Amino acid sequence: MGFPASPRGLLSYFLTLHVLRLGSAEFRVVGPDRPLLATVGQDVVLPCHLSPRADARSLEIRWIRYQFSETVHLYRKGEDLVGAQMREYAGRTELVRDGLSGGTLDLRLAGVRPSDDGQYVCTVRDAASYGEATVELEVAAMGSVPLLSLEAHQDGGIRVVCGSAGWYPQPQVLWKAANGQRLPSVSQRRSSDERGLFEIQDVVVVSGKGDGNLSCVVRNSRLEQEQASSLHISAPFFHNARHWMAALGVFLVLSVASFGLNVYLWRRKVGLSRTLGKRDAALDEKAAALDEKAARLEERDTALKEQAARLAWRKFLLPENPDVVTLDPNTAHSQLVLSADRRRVRWQSEERDLPDVPERFTYYFCVLGQERFREGRHCWEVEVEGEVGGDTQLGVGVAKESVERKKFSDWSPEGGIWAVRHCYGQFTSLTSRRTLVPQSPLPSRIWVCLDCARGLVTFLHADTGVEIFTFPPASFKGETLRPCFWVGTEKTQLCLRGSTS
């Protein structure tokens, strides 16, 4: 049984539980007396137990989020009722059964996310008794080593930027000068990625007369850990930009003149005039400029060849050689519904009663194509049907046969997935660090193109032929590859097009 949908029903539910609690003294529910700390990606156990210890196998045990009053996990009559839990926790929770007979009600939460941060309530009830305990979970993540860069001259000093990503919660930033003195930042920009991890860019303006080191320290107060980077700034950088550039110009002119004189002495072995030496230096400069121009032309020629190769590849893909792809029902998540011809897939809120075979996805709302590829070039067309809005969740791409299906895994080439995804208004490629795709709005028809020999996965706008995104070349190492589809919204479905549709 899930929570009542209406506010009146929810209030009635909690009043009933409160009355049961007041009328019973058979047991208490006890949680930890301090917050739990977990890092993003790890598994954590939320502890809770009965006092006095008693057999809890016949009780109703419900874990809820305190803030949302929604079910995280429900156990009743010896069964886990997964249909009642919040979608964010589907496939990620497990009541530790080994301890139930001794009154232990621990909940294991897999693959901790930033959104899991907060309070949980462990509630227990039977026909005559009720009890609850609160468990607070603090989530943390260590970000990357800060990257320091000199951005510009400003107000007689130097504008320095410190950037770092992958933090949770929002980190603290501290600047230190060479003498240990703290420096105030002049601006700061914070943002979060789709996983909820924070990226920070902090700016300081440094002024000084001598050499010195500048340090940026980014600290996670929950973990009491930090990442730091230092930058050595030499004294000439603190001069006015124009004066510094003028001095550099004089230095370069003198260097060129000296070089020309040496060339002259080496060639002639006699004392000719400085004018002839400068003329030789000028000729050398012209030769260097010609060499640089030739190098640029060679780079442009290489770029044109690469562009021609991409155009040839795109021409090969689009017009004549589509693959007919169908969906494999044995891999489909229990909340995905396939059409009779296995060419369409949509999501529904109710789970179907399907056998939990090894090849079926139980963590992600995914289904694989029936076709398997190990060599050659292949492409297939996917059409987005129905409503597309800010809450639309869908994705298409290529997956290794060995991709993880039963628990959390990284959706990226490292995890065996090459895909693009539309989620909450953002269209991204699932690289290790997500990349926004400059296609707006979401294309209604997408070509997914696979070159097994070259290790390339490309996505094209089927209506225009414009390239959406190409993943860097990968080594598939002889693995079997399959089309991959993800749908997480009820008003939209994916349709496979081809010669049979």
XYZ file of C-alpha atoms in Angstrom:
501
model
C 0.000 0.000 0.000
C 1.435 3.441 -0.968
C 0.863 6.726 0.809
C -2.553 8.405 0.260
C -2.425 10.858 -2.655
C -4.620 13.627 -1.193
C -3.612 15.915 1.725
C -6.747 14.842 3.655
C -5.908 11.162 3.202
C -2.289 11.774 4.215
C -3.389 13.626 7.371
C -5.818 10.821 8.242
C -3.078 8.246 7.776
C -0.682 9.984 10.175
C -3.447 10.650 12.750
C -4.242 6.932 12.737
C -0.605 6.080 13.276
C -0.374 8.639 16.070
C -3.392 7.162 17.872
C -1.894 3.692 17.568
C 1.343 5.001 18.961
C -0.360 6.605 21.969
C -2.284 3.453 22.738
C 0.685 1.103 22.722
C 3.762 0.570 24.815
C 4.764 -2.807 23.400
C 7.857 -1.603 21.557
C 9.975 1.428 20.718
C 11.788 2.094 17.452
C 15.362 3.282 17.962
C 17.639 4.977 15.440
C 21.204 6.341 15.619
C 21.880 9.341 17.858
C 24.033 11.115 15.288
C 23.934 11.696 11.495
C 25.393 9.092 9.131
C 28.007 10.208 6.595
C 28.195 8.607 3.132
C 30.120 9.535 -0.003
C 28.503 9.695 -3.427
C 28.524 6.342 -5.214
C 28.998 4.110 -2.169
C 26.383 1.914 -0.470
C 25.156 2.832 3.008
C 23.080 1.071 5.658
C 20.480 3.163 7.529
C 20.270 1.542 11.003
C 17.097 1.076 13.022
C 15.907 -1.531 15.564
C 13.122 -2.450 17.971
C 13.487 -2.013 21.724
C 13.107 -4.438 23.363
C 14.373 -6.738 20.647
C 11.569 -8.778 19.073
C 10.755 -10.671 15.884
C 9.784 -8.084 13.244
C 9.060 -10.409 10.328
C 5.278 -10.066 10.703
C 5.277 -6.276 11.110
C 4.788 -3.564 8.524
C 8.090 -1.691 8.117
C 8.029 1.491 6.077
C 10.975 3.825 5.440
C 9.953 7.294 4.251
C 11.650 10.566 3.341
C 10.928 13.050 6.120
C 10.810 16.061 3.797
C 8.591 14.535 1.082
C 6.519 12.090 3.202
C 6.882 9.530 0.408
C 7.829 5.872 0.653
C 11.452 4.842 0.176
C 10.859 1.152 0.986
C 7.815 -0.830 2.185
C 7.872 -4.313 3.748
C 4.600 -6.041 4.644
C 3.638 -9.655 5.344
C 7.087 -10.905 4.504
C 7.287 -9.148 1.116
C 8.912 -6.011 -0.270
C 6.255 -3.936 -2.075
C 8.443 -2.151 -4.611
C 5.493 -0.598 -6.432
C 4.872 1.723 -3.482
C 8.297 3.370 -3.393
C 9.484 6.641 -4.916
C 10.834 6.269 -8.431
C 14.230 7.672 -7.354
C 14.744 4.620 -5.129
C 13.593 1.914 -7.539
C 16.102 -0.931 -7.510
C 18.326 0.816 -4.952
C 16.913 -0.277 -1.567
C 17.023 -3.558 0.341
C 15.664 -4.370 3.792
C 18.343 -6.437 5.535
C 16.347 -9.635 6.138
C 18.985 -11.429 8.233
C 18.284 -9.248 11.251
C 14.470 -9.078 11.150
C 13.981 -11.997 13.540
C 16.112 -10.120 16.085
C 14.320 -6.792 15.677
C 16.843 -5.168 13.308
C 15.152 -3.023 10.638
C 18.223 -1.797 8.726
C 17.774 -0.480 5.180
C 20.601 -0.775 2.652
C 20.731 2.069 0.085
C 22.876 1.453 -3.008
C 24.772 4.037 -5.047
C 24.288 7.076 -2.835
C 23.362 10.246 -4.727
C 23.396 13.905 -3.675
C 19.581 13.852 -3.771
C 19.611 11.208 -0.993
C 20.852 13.816 1.499
C 18.405 14.454 4.352
C 16.256 12.782 6.981
C 14.579 9.367 6.785
C 11.904 7.970 9.104
C 11.761 4.277 10.005
C 8.120 3.447 10.908
C 6.880 0.129 12.321
C 3.307 -0.975 12.941
C 1.105 -3.964 13.578
C -2.597 -4.208 14.376
C -2.217 -2.497 17.763
C 1.176 -0.809 17.900
C 3.166 1.898 16.130
C 6.626 3.373 16.520
C 9.097 5.466 14.518
C 12.659 6.750 14.572
C 14.486 9.368 12.491
C 17.765 8.721 10.701
C 19.724 11.621 9.201
C 21.951 10.915 6.201
C 24.642 13.399 5.224
C 25.953 12.920 1.687
C 29.367 14.190 0.613
C 31.630 14.081 -2.430
C 35.241 15.167 -2.966
C 35.757 17.212 -6.108
C 38.661 17.599 -8.492
C 42.017 19.216 -7.802
C 41.559 22.978 -8.416
C 42.742 24.386 -11.738
C 44.349 27.849 -11.500
C 44.585 30.184 -14.482
C 45.673 33.789 -15.095
C 42.773 35.529 -16.778
C 43.698 39.217 -17.215
C 45.278 42.328 -15.691
C 42.860 44.269 -13.473
C 43.312 47.351 -11.266
C 47.095 47.084 -11.325
C 46.986 43.410 -10.355
C 46.305 40.025 -11.904
C 42.903 38.363 -12.074
C 43.291 34.666 -11.130
C 40.533 32.042 -11.484
C 40.277 28.860 -9.401
C 37.950 26.182 -10.831
C 36.941 22.783 -9.460
C 34.007 20.367 -10.002
C 32.370 17.297 -8.464
C 31.674 18.558 -4.908
C 28.838 17.947 -2.484
C 27.667 19.870 -0.563
C 28.799 23.277 -1.831
C 32.488 23.580 -0.930
C 34.361 26.399 0.780
C 37.111 28.261 -1.105
C 40.119 29.860 0.574
C 42.877 31.919 -1.104
C 46.326 32.229 0.500
C 49.228 34.479 -0.458
C 52.893 33.459 -0.195
C 53.138 34.851 3.351
C 50.093 32.857 4.476
C 47.795 35.876 4.409
C 44.226 35.167 3.335
C 42.972 36.988 0.249
C 39.323 37.960 -0.356
C 37.635 36.711 -3.531
C 36.050 39.315 -5.811
C 33.459 37.024 -7.395
C 32.261 33.452 -7.301
C 30.080 31.339 -9.578
C 28.479 28.067 -8.481
C 26.487 25.592 -10.555
C 25.389 21.971 -10.293
C 25.386 19.189 -12.876
C 22.548 16.754 -13.557
C 23.722 14.504 -10.715
C 23.555 17.383 -8.234
C 27.330 17.766 -7.819
C 28.629 21.326 -7.544
C 31.137 23.130 -9.755
C 32.737 26.319 -8.487
C 34.755 29.143 -10.051
C 36.256 31.658 -7.630
C 38.150 34.809 -8.658
C 40.769 36.839 -6.805
C 42.801 39.886 -7.888
C 46.438 39.666 -6.771
C 48.782 42.641 -6.628
C 52.381 42.699 -5.430
C 55.966 43.748 -6.084
C 57.895 40.508 -5.848
C 57.705 36.844 -6.739
C 55.436 34.585 -4.736
C 53.112 31.604 -4.618
C 49.334 31.872 -4.642
C 47.273 28.947 -3.313
C 43.613 28.034 -3.787
C 42.163 25.588 -1.260
C 38.728 23.995 -1.835
C 37.367 22.260 1.259
C 34.538 19.839 2.009
C 33.510 20.614 5.586
C 31.570 17.373 6.012
C 34.497 15.161 5.105
C 37.005 17.581 6.641
C 39.112 17.107 3.538
C 40.386 19.526 0.946
C 42.006 19.839 -2.484
C 44.612 22.531 -3.130
C 46.689 23.954 -5.986
C 49.419 26.615 -6.070
C 50.616 28.991 -8.750
C 53.920 30.865 -8.850
C 53.569 34.434 -10.129
C 56.770 36.229 -11.120
C 57.277 39.925 -10.462
C 57.103 41.109 -14.140
C 53.458 39.979 -14.347
C 52.460 42.655 -11.817
C 53.490 45.534 -14.098
C 51.015 47.443 -16.161
C 50.044 45.326 -19.151
C 51.138 47.927 -21.755
C 54.530 48.539 -20.116
C 55.133 44.824 -19.821
C 54.247 44.223 -23.487
C 56.491 47.103 -24.567
C 59.412 45.671 -22.599
C 58.781 42.288 -24.143
C 58.781 43.855 -27.611
C 62.153 45.560 -27.001
C 63.582 42.273 -25.742
C 62.385 40.421 -28.857
C 63.796 43.079 -31.217
C 67.185 42.918 -29.529
C 67.139 39.126 -29.671
C 66.367 39.143 -33.405
C 69.120 41.668 -34.091
C 71.635 39.563 -32.159
C 70.584 36.449 -34.045
C 70.995 38.228 -37.400
C 74.481 39.394 -36.424
C 75.530 35.874 -35.488
C 74.253 34.524 -38.794
C 76.167 37.216 -40.624
C 79.441 36.470 -38.780
C 79.042 32.760 -39.419
C 78.469 33.235 -43.156
C 80.962 35.868 -44.052
C 83.613 35.655 -41.332
C 84.318 39.366 -42.002
C 83.181 42.612 -40.420
C 80.257 43.947 -42.478
C 77.804 46.594 -41.350
C 74.969 46.136 -38.807
C 72.509 46.970 -41.582
C 73.407 43.804 -43.499
C 73.036 41.784 -40.299
C 69.533 43.190 -39.740
C 68.696 42.411 -43.377
C 69.714 38.775 -42.852
C 67.649 38.656 -39.659
C 64.660 40.054 -41.579
C 65.088 37.368 -44.221
C 65.178 34.723 -41.523
C 61.993 36.167 -40.032
C 60.325 36.032 -43.449
C 61.430 32.415 -43.847
C 60.021 31.582 -40.423
C 56.756 33.298 -41.366
C 56.594 31.259 -44.575
C 57.229 28.067 -42.597
C 54.443 29.004 -40.182
C 52.091 29.752 -43.080
C 52.933 26.396 -44.657
C 52.212 24.670 -41.349
C 48.820 26.419 -41.140
C 48.011 25.363 -44.711
C 48.980 21.790 -43.881
C 46.713 21.873 -40.793
C 43.857 23.255 -42.887
C 44.452 20.577 -45.530
C 44.314 17.896 -42.821
C 41.115 19.411 -41.415
C 39.545 19.470 -44.905
C 40.455 15.809 -45.413
C 38.897 14.903 -42.068
C 35.781 16.903 -42.956
C 35.568 15.144 -46.318
C 35.871 11.783 -44.558
C 33.044 12.734 -42.171
C 30.883 13.856 -45.101
C 31.589 10.607 -46.912
C 30.689 8.649 -43.764
C 27.470 10.665 -43.369
C 26.615 10.133 -47.050
C 27.147 6.403 -46.582
C 24.927 6.314 -43.513
C 21.875 8.288 -44.415
C 20.367 7.351 -47.753
C 20.626 3.660 -48.652
C 21.775 1.429 -45.811
C 19.442 1.511 -42.796
C 19.311 -1.469 -40.447
C 15.940 -2.864 -39.415
C 16.029 -2.944 -35.606
C 13.486 -4.552 -33.265
C 13.246 -4.587 -29.471
C 14.208 -7.532 -27.256
C 11.367 -8.093 -24.718
C 13.623 -10.207 -22.479
C 15.732 -7.115 -21.706
C 12.857 -4.645 -21.116
C 12.318 -3.148 -17.648
C 9.005 -4.225 -16.114
C 7.612 -0.678 -16.477
C 8.274 -0.543 -20.221
C 5.554 -1.645 -22.659
C 6.512 -2.875 -26.146
C 4.191 -2.888 -29.157
C 3.192 -6.199 -30.757
C 5.647 -5.679 -33.632
C 8.409 -4.755 -31.137
C 9.045 -1.431 -32.884
C 7.670 0.930 -30.202
C 8.375 1.336 -26.488
C 6.669 3.479 -23.855
C 6.831 3.848 -20.046
C 4.015 3.241 -17.577
C 3.819 3.849 -13.836
C 2.632 0.311 -12.996
C 5.087 -2.570 -13.033
C 4.218 -5.678 -15.018
C 4.680 -9.135 -13.542
C 7.613 -10.378 -15.625
C 10.215 -13.073 -14.898
C 13.422 -11.587 -13.500
C 15.706 -13.154 -16.099
C 19.431 -12.213 -16.041
C 19.216 -10.142 -19.209
C 16.361 -7.915 -17.988
C 17.028 -4.333 -16.798
C 15.720 -3.861 -13.263
C 17.519 -0.622 -12.321
C 17.106 1.574 -15.426
C 13.998 1.970 -17.627
C 15.847 0.426 -20.568
C 15.429 -2.081 -23.364
C 18.002 -3.351 -25.877
C 17.585 -4.042 -29.567
C 17.267 -7.649 -30.713
C 20.109 -7.171 -33.225
C 23.760 -7.721 -32.277
C 26.735 -6.147 -34.044
C 30.425 -7.103 -33.923
C 31.734 -5.764 -37.250
C 30.833 -3.499 -40.145
C 28.864 -0.259 -40.313
C 25.275 0.043 -39.146
C 22.659 2.732 -38.617
C 19.013 2.869 -37.580
C 16.379 5.581 -37.253
C 14.532 6.389 -34.005
C 11.479 8.664 -33.977
C 10.221 10.489 -30.878
C 6.410 10.341 -30.740
C 4.031 12.154 -28.382
C 4.548 15.185 -26.186
C 8.048 16.561 -25.634
C 8.463 19.024 -22.768
C 10.650 19.975 -19.855
C 9.929 16.714 -18.017
C 10.567 14.440 -21.017
C 13.083 11.682 -20.229
C 14.412 9.508 -23.047
C 17.674 8.349 -24.561
C 19.046 6.398 -27.542
C 22.421 4.903 -28.310
C 24.606 1.805 -28.315
C 25.422 -0.538 -25.424
C 27.807 -3.419 -24.894
C 26.169 -6.817 -24.438
C 27.892 -6.946 -21.022
C 26.350 -3.666 -19.740
C 25.194 -3.718 -16.084
C 21.425 -4.254 -15.812
C 20.610 -5.001 -12.161
C 22.205 -2.120 -10.248
C 23.571 1.399 -10.619
C 26.334 1.874 -13.188
C 27.916 4.840 -14.906
C 26.099 5.631 -18.155
C 29.148 6.555 -20.216
C 31.623 4.801 -22.539
C 33.465 3.622 -19.407
C 30.265 1.848 -18.346
C 29.671 0.381 -21.820
C 27.155 3.007 -23.064
C 27.438 5.486 -25.959
C 24.209 7.511 -25.927
C 22.497 10.900 -26.082
C 19.746 11.758 -23.618
C 16.999 14.353 -23.184
C 16.198 14.877 -19.509
C 14.353 17.783 -17.853
C 14.867 20.134 -20.776
C 18.571 19.380 -21.382
C 19.850 17.429 -24.396
C 23.240 15.919 -23.500
C 25.744 13.347 -24.700
C 26.605 10.829 -21.987
C 30.350 11.337 -21.985
C 32.214 10.874 -18.693
C 31.563 14.566 -18.017
C 28.178 15.282 -19.613
C 28.307 17.476 -22.729
C 25.399 19.719 -23.716
C 24.327 19.105 -27.327
C 23.577 22.280 -29.322
C 20.317 20.920 -30.793
C 17.171 22.798 -29.830
C 14.468 21.642 -29.797
C 14.982 17.874 -29.458
C 15.043 16.337 -32.981
C 11.930 14.279 -33.683
C 13.959 11.797 -35.783
C 17.498 10.673 -34.943
C 19.897 8.406 -36.827
C 22.144 6.273 -34.602
C 25.257 5.261 -36.553
C 27.858 2.660 -35.539
C 31.214 1.892 -37.160
C 32.615 -1.181 -35.386
C 36.002 -1.104 -37.146
C 36.740 2.572 -36.407
C 35.121 2.527 -32.953
C 32.779 5.414 -33.781
C 29.240 6.143 -32.583
C 27.571 9.104 -34.325
C 24.140 10.705 -33.945
C 22.589 12.620 -36.861
C 19.489 14.794 -37.240
C 17.472 12.614 -39.635
C 15.577 15.545 -41.188
C 18.614 17.695 -41.974
C 21.606 15.323 -41.924
C 23.345 17.633 -39.431
C 25.680 15.885 -37.016
C 24.355 15.971 -33.439
C 27.330 14.387 -31.696
C 30.167 11.927 -32.337
C 31.886 10.125 -29.484
C 35.701 9.954 -29.539
C 36.972 6.740 -31.183
C 36.709 3.744 -28.861
C 38.131 0.238 -28.845
C 35.227 -2.204 -28.730
C 37.723 -5.103 -28.329
C 35.535 -7.525 -30.238
C 32.568 -7.083 -27.870
C 29.011 -7.534 -29.073
C 27.147 -4.212 -29.372
C 23.378 -3.677 -29.339
C 20.987 -0.748 -29.874
C 19.911 0.752 -26.555
C 16.775 2.722 -25.642
C 15.665 4.492 -22.429
C 12.183 5.927 -21.721
C 11.119 7.449 -18.406
C 8.033 9.510 -19.183
C 4.442 8.466 -19.876
C 3.463 10.890 -22.646
C 6.345 10.071 -24.995
C 7.366 6.900 -26.818
C 10.216 5.833 -29.086
C 9.471 4.291 -32.473
C 11.962 2.368 -34.610
C 11.706 3.244 -38.277
C 12.954 1.159 -41.187
C 11.885 -0.681 -44.306
C 9.181 -2.643 -42.441
C 7.473 0.388 -40.808
